Amino acid sequence: MTSFGSALDTNMWATSTSASGSQANQAARVSTSSNQLKLSIAPCTTAAPCNGFNFTAGSVYTKSALWGYGVYTARFKAPSVTGFTAQFEVRVGESSYTRTTRHGTRHQHHPDLLTPCEQLNNRASPTNAITFRVRGNQDGSNGGALDYTINGKYKYLKWVGALAIGNPSSAFHEYTIRYMPTYFSFYVDGTLLATYNATTSGNGLPTTTMAASLYISATNTSPKVSDAFLVSSVSYQQIWGATATC
Protein backbone atom coordinates (compact mmCIF):
# COMPACT_ATOMS: atom_id res chain seq x y z
CA MET A 1 0.00 0.00 0.00
CA THR A 2 1.28 3.45 -0.90
CA SER A 3 -0.17 6.45 0.91
CA PHE A 4 0.90 10.02 0.32
CA GLY A 5 2.43 12.22 3.01
CA SER A 6 3.95 15.69 2.86
CA ALA A 7 6.10 14.87 -0.17
CA LEU A 8 6.02 12.45 -3.10
CA ASP A 9 8.14 9.35 -2.46
CA THR A 10 10.63 9.66 -5.32
CA ASN A 11 11.98 6.17 -4.64
CA MET A 12 8.57 4.84 -5.62
CA TRP A 13 7.13 7.45 -8.00
CA ALA A 14 8.34 9.53 -10.94
CA THR A 15 6.63 12.52 -12.53
CA SER A 16 6.03 12.47 -16.26
CA THR A 17 7.08 15.29 -18.58
CA SER A 18 5.68 13.74 -21.74
CA ALA A 19 3.22 15.61 -23.96
CA SER A 20 0.39 14.43 -26.19
CA GLY A 21 -3.00 15.49 -27.46
CA SER A 22 -4.00 18.82 -25.93
CA GLN A 23 -1.68 18.79 -22.94
CA ALA A 24 1.91 18.80 -21.69
CA ASN A 25 2.66 17.05 -18.41
CA GLN A 26 4.72 19.04 -15.91
CA ALA A 27 6.21 18.16 -12.53
CA ALA A 28 4.88 21.49 -11.19
CA ARG A 29 1.35 20.09 -11.52
CA VAL A 30 2.12 17.26 -9.05
CA SER A 31 1.92 17.95 -5.32
CA THR A 32 1.02 16.34 -1.99
CA SER A 33 -0.82 17.68 1.05
CA SER A 34 -3.08 16.30 3.79
CA ASN A 35 -1.83 12.77 2.92
CA GLN A 36 -3.18 13.10 -0.62
CA LEU A 37 -1.59 13.22 -4.04
CA LYS A 38 -2.87 16.12 -6.13
CA LEU A 39 -2.66 15.98 -9.92
CA SER A 40 -3.80 19.33 -11.26
CA ILE A 41 -4.55 20.70 -14.70
CA ALA A 42 -4.52 24.32 -15.83
CA PRO A 43 -5.02 26.12 -19.13
CA CYS A 44 -2.09 27.63 -20.97
CA THR A 45 -2.13 31.39 -21.42
CA THR A 46 -0.63 33.94 -23.77
CA ALA A 47 2.07 34.54 -21.17
CA ALA A 48 2.70 30.79 -20.84
CA PRO A 49 1.77 29.24 -24.21
CA CYS A 50 3.04 25.70 -23.39
CA ASN A 51 4.57 25.22 -26.84
CA GLY A 52 1.23 24.98 -28.59
CA PHE A 53 -0.61 22.80 -26.06
CA ASN A 54 -3.85 23.89 -24.39
CA PHE A 55 -3.10 22.64 -20.87
CA THR A 56 -0.35 21.66 -18.45
CA ALA A 57 -1.18 18.66 -16.26
CA GLY A 58 0.09 16.32 -13.55
CA SER A 59 1.05 12.71 -14.17
CA VAL A 60 2.93 10.12 -12.09
CA TYR A 61 3.99 6.51 -12.59
CA THR A 62 5.77 3.88 -10.52
CA LYS A 63 9.49 3.64 -11.21
CA SER A 64 9.31 -0.14 -11.11
CA ALA A 65 7.53 -1.79 -14.01
CA LEU A 66 8.10 -5.25 -12.59
CA TRP A 67 4.70 -5.84 -11.04
CA GLY A 68 3.00 -8.92 -12.40
CA TYR A 69 -0.46 -10.46 -12.28
CA GLY A 70 -2.61 -9.29 -9.42
CA VAL A 71 -4.91 -6.56 -8.12
CA TYR A 72 -4.11 -2.87 -8.68
CA THR A 73 -6.23 -0.42 -6.68
CA ALA A 74 -6.28 3.38 -6.45
CA ARG A 75 -8.51 5.33 -4.10
CA PHE A 76 -9.29 8.74 -5.55
CA LYS A 77 -11.74 11.57 -6.15
CA ALA A 78 -12.27 12.49 -9.82
CA PRO A 79 -12.11 16.08 -11.13
CA SER A 80 -15.43 17.91 -11.00
CA VAL A 81 -15.29 19.93 -14.21
CA THR A 82 -16.99 18.34 -17.22
CA GLY A 83 -14.33 17.64 -19.84
CA PHE A 84 -11.56 16.50 -17.46
CA THR A 85 -10.83 12.84 -16.75
CA ALA A 86 -9.06 10.96 -13.95
CA GLN A 87 -7.05 8.12 -15.44
CA PHE A 88 -5.76 5.07 -13.58
CA GLU A 89 -3.69 2.72 -15.69
CA VAL A 90 -1.49 -0.35 -15.48
CA ARG A 91 0.90 -0.13 -18.38
CA VAL A 92 4.23 -0.85 -20.02
CA GLY A 93 5.89 2.24 -21.41
CA GLU A 94 7.06 5.66 -20.23
CA SER A 95 9.13 8.11 -22.21
CA SER A 96 11.24 9.40 -19.34
CA TYR A 97 12.56 6.07 -18.09
CA THR A 98 16.25 6.00 -17.12
CA ARG A 99 18.47 3.58 -15.26
CA THR A 100 21.57 4.38 -13.19
CA THR A 101 24.41 1.83 -13.06
CA ARG A 102 28.09 1.93 -12.15
CA HIS A 103 28.66 2.93 -15.77
CA GLY A 104 26.40 5.98 -15.42
CA THR A 105 22.80 6.77 -16.32
CA ARG A 106 21.27 4.87 -19.21
CA HIS A 107 18.82 7.04 -21.10
CA GLN A 108 15.86 5.99 -23.20
CA HIS A 109 17.43 7.27 -26.44
CA HIS A 110 20.22 4.67 -26.15
CA PRO A 111 18.22 1.43 -26.39
CA ASP A 112 21.34 -0.61 -27.05
CA LEU A 113 22.44 0.14 -23.46
CA LEU A 114 19.20 -1.12 -21.95
CA THR A 115 18.34 -4.65 -20.93
CA PRO A 116 15.52 -6.36 -22.88
CA CYS A 117 13.16 -5.69 -19.95
CA GLU A 118 14.08 -2.00 -19.87
CA GLN A 119 13.60 -1.70 -23.62
CA LEU A 120 10.10 -3.15 -23.23
CA ASN A 121 9.28 -0.64 -20.50
CA ASN A 122 10.76 2.28 -22.44
CA ARG A 123 8.12 3.60 -24.84
CA ALA A 124 6.70 7.10 -25.27
CA SER A 125 3.30 5.48 -25.82
CA PRO A 126 2.22 2.36 -23.95
CA THR A 127 2.87 -0.98 -25.61
CA ASN A 128 0.38 -2.65 -23.28
CA ALA A 129 -2.09 -0.75 -21.09
CA ILE A 130 -5.32 -1.40 -19.21
CA THR A 131 -6.95 1.96 -18.53
CA PHE A 132 -9.78 3.08 -16.26
CA ARG A 133 -11.03 6.60 -17.13
CA VAL A 134 -13.38 8.22 -14.61
CA ARG A 135 -15.44 11.32 -15.38
CA GLY A 136 -17.65 13.40 -13.13
CA ASN A 137 -20.53 15.56 -14.38
CA GLN A 138 -20.20 14.09 -17.87
CA ASP A 139 -23.18 15.39 -19.85
CA GLY A 140 -25.44 14.85 -16.87
CA SER A 141 -24.11 11.32 -16.31
CA ASN A 142 -21.24 10.13 -14.15
CA GLY A 143 -19.30 7.16 -15.40
CA GLY A 144 -16.15 5.53 -16.57
CA ALA A 145 -14.62 4.48 -19.88
CA LEU A 146 -12.66 1.25 -20.16
CA ASP A 147 -9.78 1.20 -22.64
CA TYR A 148 -7.09 -1.27 -23.62
CA THR A 149 -3.87 -1.29 -25.62
CA ILE A 150 -1.91 -4.40 -26.60
CA ASN A 151 1.23 -4.47 -28.71
CA GLY A 152 0.68 -0.77 -29.42
CA LYS A 153 -2.86 -1.27 -30.78
CA TYR A 154 -5.54 0.76 -28.97
CA LYS A 155 -9.08 -0.56 -28.40
CA TYR A 156 -11.99 1.25 -26.78
CA LEU A 157 -13.86 -1.31 -24.70
CA LYS A 158 -16.88 0.22 -23.02
CA TRP A 159 -18.54 3.34 -21.62
CA VAL A 160 -19.86 2.15 -18.27
CA GLY A 161 -22.45 4.89 -17.93
CA ALA A 162 -23.89 6.07 -14.64
CA LEU A 163 -22.02 4.53 -11.70
CA ALA A 164 -23.85 3.28 -8.63
CA ILE A 165 -21.55 5.42 -6.48
CA GLY A 166 -23.09 8.59 -7.93
CA ASN A 167 -20.86 11.50 -8.84
CA PRO A 168 -17.22 10.28 -8.62
CA SER A 169 -16.03 13.84 -8.01
CA SER A 170 -17.99 14.19 -4.76
CA ALA A 171 -16.13 11.58 -2.67
CA PHE A 172 -13.21 9.15 -2.66
CA HIS A 173 -13.82 5.66 -4.07
CA GLU A 174 -11.68 2.60 -4.79
CA TYR A 175 -11.05 1.80 -8.44
CA THR A 176 -9.52 -1.60 -9.16
CA ILE A 177 -7.97 -3.29 -12.16
CA ARG A 178 -7.51 -7.03 -11.77
CA TYR A 179 -4.83 -8.26 -14.20
CA MET A 180 -4.62 -12.06 -14.55
CA PRO A 181 -3.19 -14.54 -17.10
CA THR A 182 -6.59 -15.34 -18.62
CA TYR A 183 -8.55 -12.10 -18.10
CA PHE A 184 -8.58 -8.56 -16.79
CA SER A 185 -11.48 -6.84 -15.01
CA PHE A 186 -12.60 -3.49 -13.59
CA TYR A 187 -14.25 -2.73 -10.22
CA VAL A 188 -15.53 0.29 -8.28
CA ASP A 189 -15.73 -0.11 -4.50
CA GLY A 190 -15.63 -3.88 -4.98
CA THR A 191 -18.46 -4.00 -7.52
CA LEU A 192 -17.56 -5.64 -10.82
CA LEU A 193 -18.10 -3.44 -13.90
CA ALA A 194 -16.71 -5.64 -16.69
CA THR A 195 -14.38 -8.57 -17.42
CA TYR A 196 -12.49 -9.29 -20.64
CA ASN A 197 -10.65 -12.39 -21.81
CA ALA A 198 -8.53 -13.03 -24.91
CA THR A 199 -11.65 -13.27 -27.07
CA THR A 200 -13.89 -10.53 -25.65
CA SER A 201 -11.04 -8.01 -25.46
CA GLY A 202 -10.79 -8.27 -29.22
CA ASN A 203 -6.99 -8.08 -29.19
CA GLY A 204 -5.81 -10.95 -27.00
CA LEU A 205 -4.17 -10.47 -23.59
CA PRO A 206 -0.87 -8.95 -22.42
CA THR A 207 1.74 -11.09 -20.68
CA THR A 208 4.11 -8.33 -19.57
CA THR A 209 4.89 -6.89 -16.18
CA MET A 210 3.36 -3.49 -15.56
CA ALA A 211 3.82 -0.11 -13.92
CA ALA A 212 1.00 1.85 -12.30
CA SER A 213 0.20 5.29 -13.69
CA LEU A 214 -2.16 8.09 -12.60
CA TYR A 215 -2.88 11.26 -14.55
CA ILE A 216 -5.48 13.89 -15.31
CA SER A 217 -6.39 14.56 -18.93
CA ALA A 218 -8.28 16.99 -21.13
CA THR A 219 -9.43 17.20 -24.73
CA ASN A 220 -9.24 20.01 -27.25
CA THR A 221 -12.81 20.96 -26.33
CA SER A 222 -12.32 20.97 -22.53
CA PRO A 223 -13.12 24.27 -20.80
CA LYS A 224 -10.13 26.55 -20.21
CA VAL A 225 -10.28 26.36 -16.42
CA SER A 226 -8.28 24.64 -13.68
CA ASP A 227 -9.19 21.48 -11.79
CA ALA A 228 -7.54 18.58 -9.93
CA PHE A 229 -7.69 14.85 -9.30
CA LEU A 230 -6.98 13.75 -5.67
CA VAL A 231 -5.52 10.33 -4.76
CA SER A 232 -5.33 9.02 -1.18
CA SER A 233 -3.70 5.61 -1.78
CA VAL A 234 -2.49 3.09 -4.35
CA SER A 235 -1.94 -0.62 -3.75
CA TYR A 236 -0.81 -3.76 -5.57
CA GLN A 237 -1.53 -7.32 -4.43
CA GLN A 238 0.17 -10.20 -6.20
CA ILE A 239 -2.22 -13.11 -6.80
CA TRP A 240 -1.47 -16.84 -6.60
CA GLY A 241 2.23 -16.17 -6.79
CA ALA A 242 1.82 -15.67 -10.53
CA THR A 243 4.11 -13.16 -12.21
CA ALA A 244 4.00 -11.85 -15.73
CA THR A 245 7.12 -12.14 -17.86
CA CYS A 246 9.16 -9.15 -18.93
XYZ file of C-alpha atoms in Angstrom:
246
model
C 0.000 0.000 0.000
C 1.281 3.454 -0.903
C -0.175 6.451 0.905
C 0.905 10.019 0.316
C 2.430 12.224 3.006
C 3.945 15.688 2.855
C 6.101 14.874 -0.173
C 6.019 12.455 -3.101
C 8.140 9.354 -2.461
C 10.633 9.656 -5.321
C 11.982 6.171 -4.638
C 8.565 4.845 -5.615
C 7.131 7.451 -8.002
C 8.340 9.525 -10.935
C 6.633 12.524 -12.527
C 6.026 12.468 -16.264
C 7.084 15.292 -18.581
C 5.679 13.738 -21.743
C 3.223 15.612 -23.964
C 0.394 14.430 -26.193
C -2.999 15.494 -27.455
C -4.004 18.817 -25.931
C -1.680 18.795 -22.937
C 1.906 18.800 -21.694
C 2.662 17.052 -18.407
C 4.722 19.041 -15.915
C 6.211 18.161 -12.529
C 4.883 21.487 -11.193
C 1.348 20.088 -11.521
C 2.118 17.261 -9.051
C 1.924 17.954 -5.316
C 1.024 16.337 -1.991
C -0.820 17.679 1.048
C -3.081 16.297 3.793
C -1.834 12.774 2.917
C -3.179 13.097 -0.623
C -1.586 13.224 -4.036
C -2.868 16.119 -6.130
C -2.663 15.976 -9.922
C -3.803 19.328 -11.256
C -4.551 20.698 -14.698
C -4.516 24.321 -15.829
C -5.024 26.121 -19.131
C -2.090 27.629 -20.966
C -2.128 31.395 -21.418
C -0.632 33.937 -23.773
C 2.070 34.540 -21.172
C 2.700 30.787 -20.840
C 1.770 29.241 -24.212
C 3.041 25.702 -23.386
C 4.573 25.225 -26.841
C 1.227 24.984 -28.587
C -0.606 22.804 -26.061
C -3.853 23.889 -24.393
C -3.099 22.639 -20.866
C -0.351 21.664 -18.452
C -1.184 18.658 -16.256
C 0.093 16.321 -13.554
C 1.049 12.714 -14.174
C 2.928 10.119 -12.089
C 3.987 6.512 -12.594
C 5.769 3.884 -10.523
C 9.489 3.636 -11.207
C 9.305 -0.140 -11.105
C 7.529 -1.790 -14.014
C 8.097 -5.254 -12.589
C 4.696 -5.841 -11.041
C 2.997 -8.923 -12.401
C -0.455 -10.459 -12.277
C -2.605 -9.288 -9.423
C -4.908 -6.561 -8.121
C -4.113 -2.873 -8.682
C -6.225 -0.416 -6.684
C -6.279 3.377 -6.445
C -8.508 5.332 -4.096
C -9.293 8.736 -5.552
C -11.740 11.567 -6.154
C -12.274 12.489 -9.819
C -12.108 16.077 -11.135
C -15.435 17.905 -10.997
C -15.293 19.931 -14.209
C -16.987 18.338 -17.217
C -14.327 17.643 -19.845
C -11.562 16.505 -17.463
C -10.829 12.843 -16.752
C -9.062 10.963 -13.946
C -7.047 8.120 -15.444
C -5.762 5.067 -13.583
C -3.687 2.719 -15.693
C -1.489 -0.353 -15.481
C 0.904 -0.134 -18.378
C 4.226 -0.848 -20.023
C 5.889 2.245 -21.412
C 7.063 5.659 -20.231
C 9.133 8.106 -22.214
C 11.240 9.402 -19.336
C 12.557 6.067 -18.094
C 16.255 6.002 -17.118
C 18.467 3.576 -15.257
C 21.570 4.378 -13.193
C 24.406 1.831 -13.057
C 28.088 1.925 -12.149
C 28.663 2.935 -15.772
C 26.396 5.977 -15.416
C 22.803 6.770 -16.317
C 21.272 4.870 -19.212
C 18.821 7.045 -21.101
C 15.860 5.988 -23.202
C 17.432 7.268 -26.435
C 20.223 4.674 -26.149
C 18.218 1.432 -26.386
C 21.343 -0.607 -27.049
C 22.439 0.145 -23.459
C 19.198 -1.119 -21.948
C 18.342 -4.647 -20.927
C 15.517 -6.362 -22.881
C 13.163 -5.689 -19.949
C 14.082 -2.004 -19.872
C 13.595 -1.696 -23.624
C 10.101 -3.151 -23.234
C 9.283 -0.638 -20.503
C 10.762 2.279 -22.440
C 8.119 3.598 -24.836
C 6.700 7.097 -25.274
C 3.296 5.477 -25.819
C 2.219 2.356 -23.947
C 2.871 -0.976 -25.608
C 0.378 -2.647 -23.278
C -2.088 -0.748 -21.094
C -5.324 -1.403 -19.208
C -6.950 1.959 -18.528
C -9.780 3.083 -16.262
C -11.029 6.602 -17.127
C -13.385 8.216 -14.613
C -15.442 11.321 -15.384
C -17.652 13.400 -13.131
C -20.535 15.560 -14.384
C -20.199 14.091 -17.874
C -23.179 15.393 -19.849
C -25.435 14.849 -16.866
C -24.106 11.321 -16.313
C -21.236 10.133 -14.148
C -19.303 7.155 -15.395
C -16.152 5.531 -16.575
C -14.622 4.484 -19.879
C -12.660 1.247 -20.156
C -9.778 1.197 -22.641
C -7.092 -1.275 -23.617
C -3.870 -1.290 -25.615
C -1.911 -4.400 -26.599
C 1.225 -4.466 -28.708
C 0.676 -0.772 -29.415
C -2.865 -1.267 -30.777
C -5.541 0.756 -28.968
C -9.075 -0.562 -28.402
C -11.993 1.254 -26.780
C -13.861 -1.310 -24.698
C -16.882 0.219 -23.018
C -18.542 3.342 -21.619
C -19.859 2.151 -18.273
C -22.454 4.885 -17.929
C -23.894 6.069 -14.636
C -22.025 4.530 -11.704
C -23.851 3.276 -8.629
C -21.553 5.421 -6.483
C -23.095 8.588 -7.929
C -20.859 11.502 -8.844
C -17.223 10.277 -8.620
C -16.033 13.839 -8.013
C -17.994 14.191 -4.755
C -16.130 11.581 -2.672
C -13.207 9.146 -2.664
C -13.821 5.662 -4.072
C -11.681 2.599 -4.788
C -11.046 1.798 -8.442
C -9.525 -1.596 -9.163
C -7.966 -3.287 -12.163
C -7.514 -7.025 -11.768
C -4.834 -8.265 -14.202
C -4.619 -12.059 -14.551
C -3.189 -14.541 -17.095
C -6.595 -15.343 -18.617
C -8.553 -12.097 -18.102
C -8.581 -8.558 -16.786
C -11.476 -6.841 -15.010
C -12.598 -3.493 -13.591
C -14.248 -2.732 -10.220
C -15.530 0.293 -8.280
C -15.729 -0.113 -4.495
C -15.634 -3.878 -4.976
C -18.462 -4.001 -7.521
C -17.559 -5.640 -10.823
C -18.105 -3.445 -13.901
C -16.706 -5.639 -16.686
C -14.385 -8.574 -17.421
C -12.490 -9.293 -20.643
C -10.650 -12.392 -21.815
C -8.534 -13.025 -24.908
C -11.651 -13.266 -27.072
C -13.889 -10.533 -25.650
C -11.038 -8.013 -25.457
C -10.790 -8.267 -29.222
C -6.988 -8.082 -29.188
C -5.809 -10.954 -26.997
C -4.167 -10.470 -23.588
C -0.871 -8.949 -22.423
C 1.745 -11.088 -20.676
C 4.109 -8.330 -19.572
C 4.890 -6.893 -16.179
C 3.356 -3.486 -15.564
C 3.823 -0.112 -13.918
C 1.001 1.845 -12.302
C 0.197 5.287 -13.686
C -2.156 8.092 -12.603
C -2.885 11.256 -14.554
C -5.484 13.895 -15.314
C -6.386 14.560 -18.930
C -8.282 16.992 -21.125
C -9.430 17.201 -24.728
C -9.238 20.012 -27.246
C -12.810 20.957 -26.329
C -12.318 20.967 -22.526
C -13.116 24.267 -20.797
C -10.135 26.549 -20.210
C -10.285 26.356 -16.418
C -8.281 24.638 -13.675
C -9.193 21.478 -11.786
C -7.540 18.579 -9.932
C -7.687 14.846 -9.297
C -6.982 13.746 -5.674
C -5.517 10.332 -4.759
C -5.333 9.019 -1.184
C -3.704 5.613 -1.783
C -2.488 3.088 -4.355
C -1.942 -0.620 -3.745
C -0.811 -3.758 -5.569
C -1.530 -7.317 -4.429
C 0.167 -10.203 -6.196
C -2.221 -13.108 -6.797
C -1.470 -16.836 -6.601
C 2.234 -16.174 -6.785
C 1.819 -15.667 -10.529
C 4.110 -13.162 -12.210
C 3.997 -11.853 -15.730
C 7.116 -12.138 -17.860
C 9.161 -9.149 -18.934
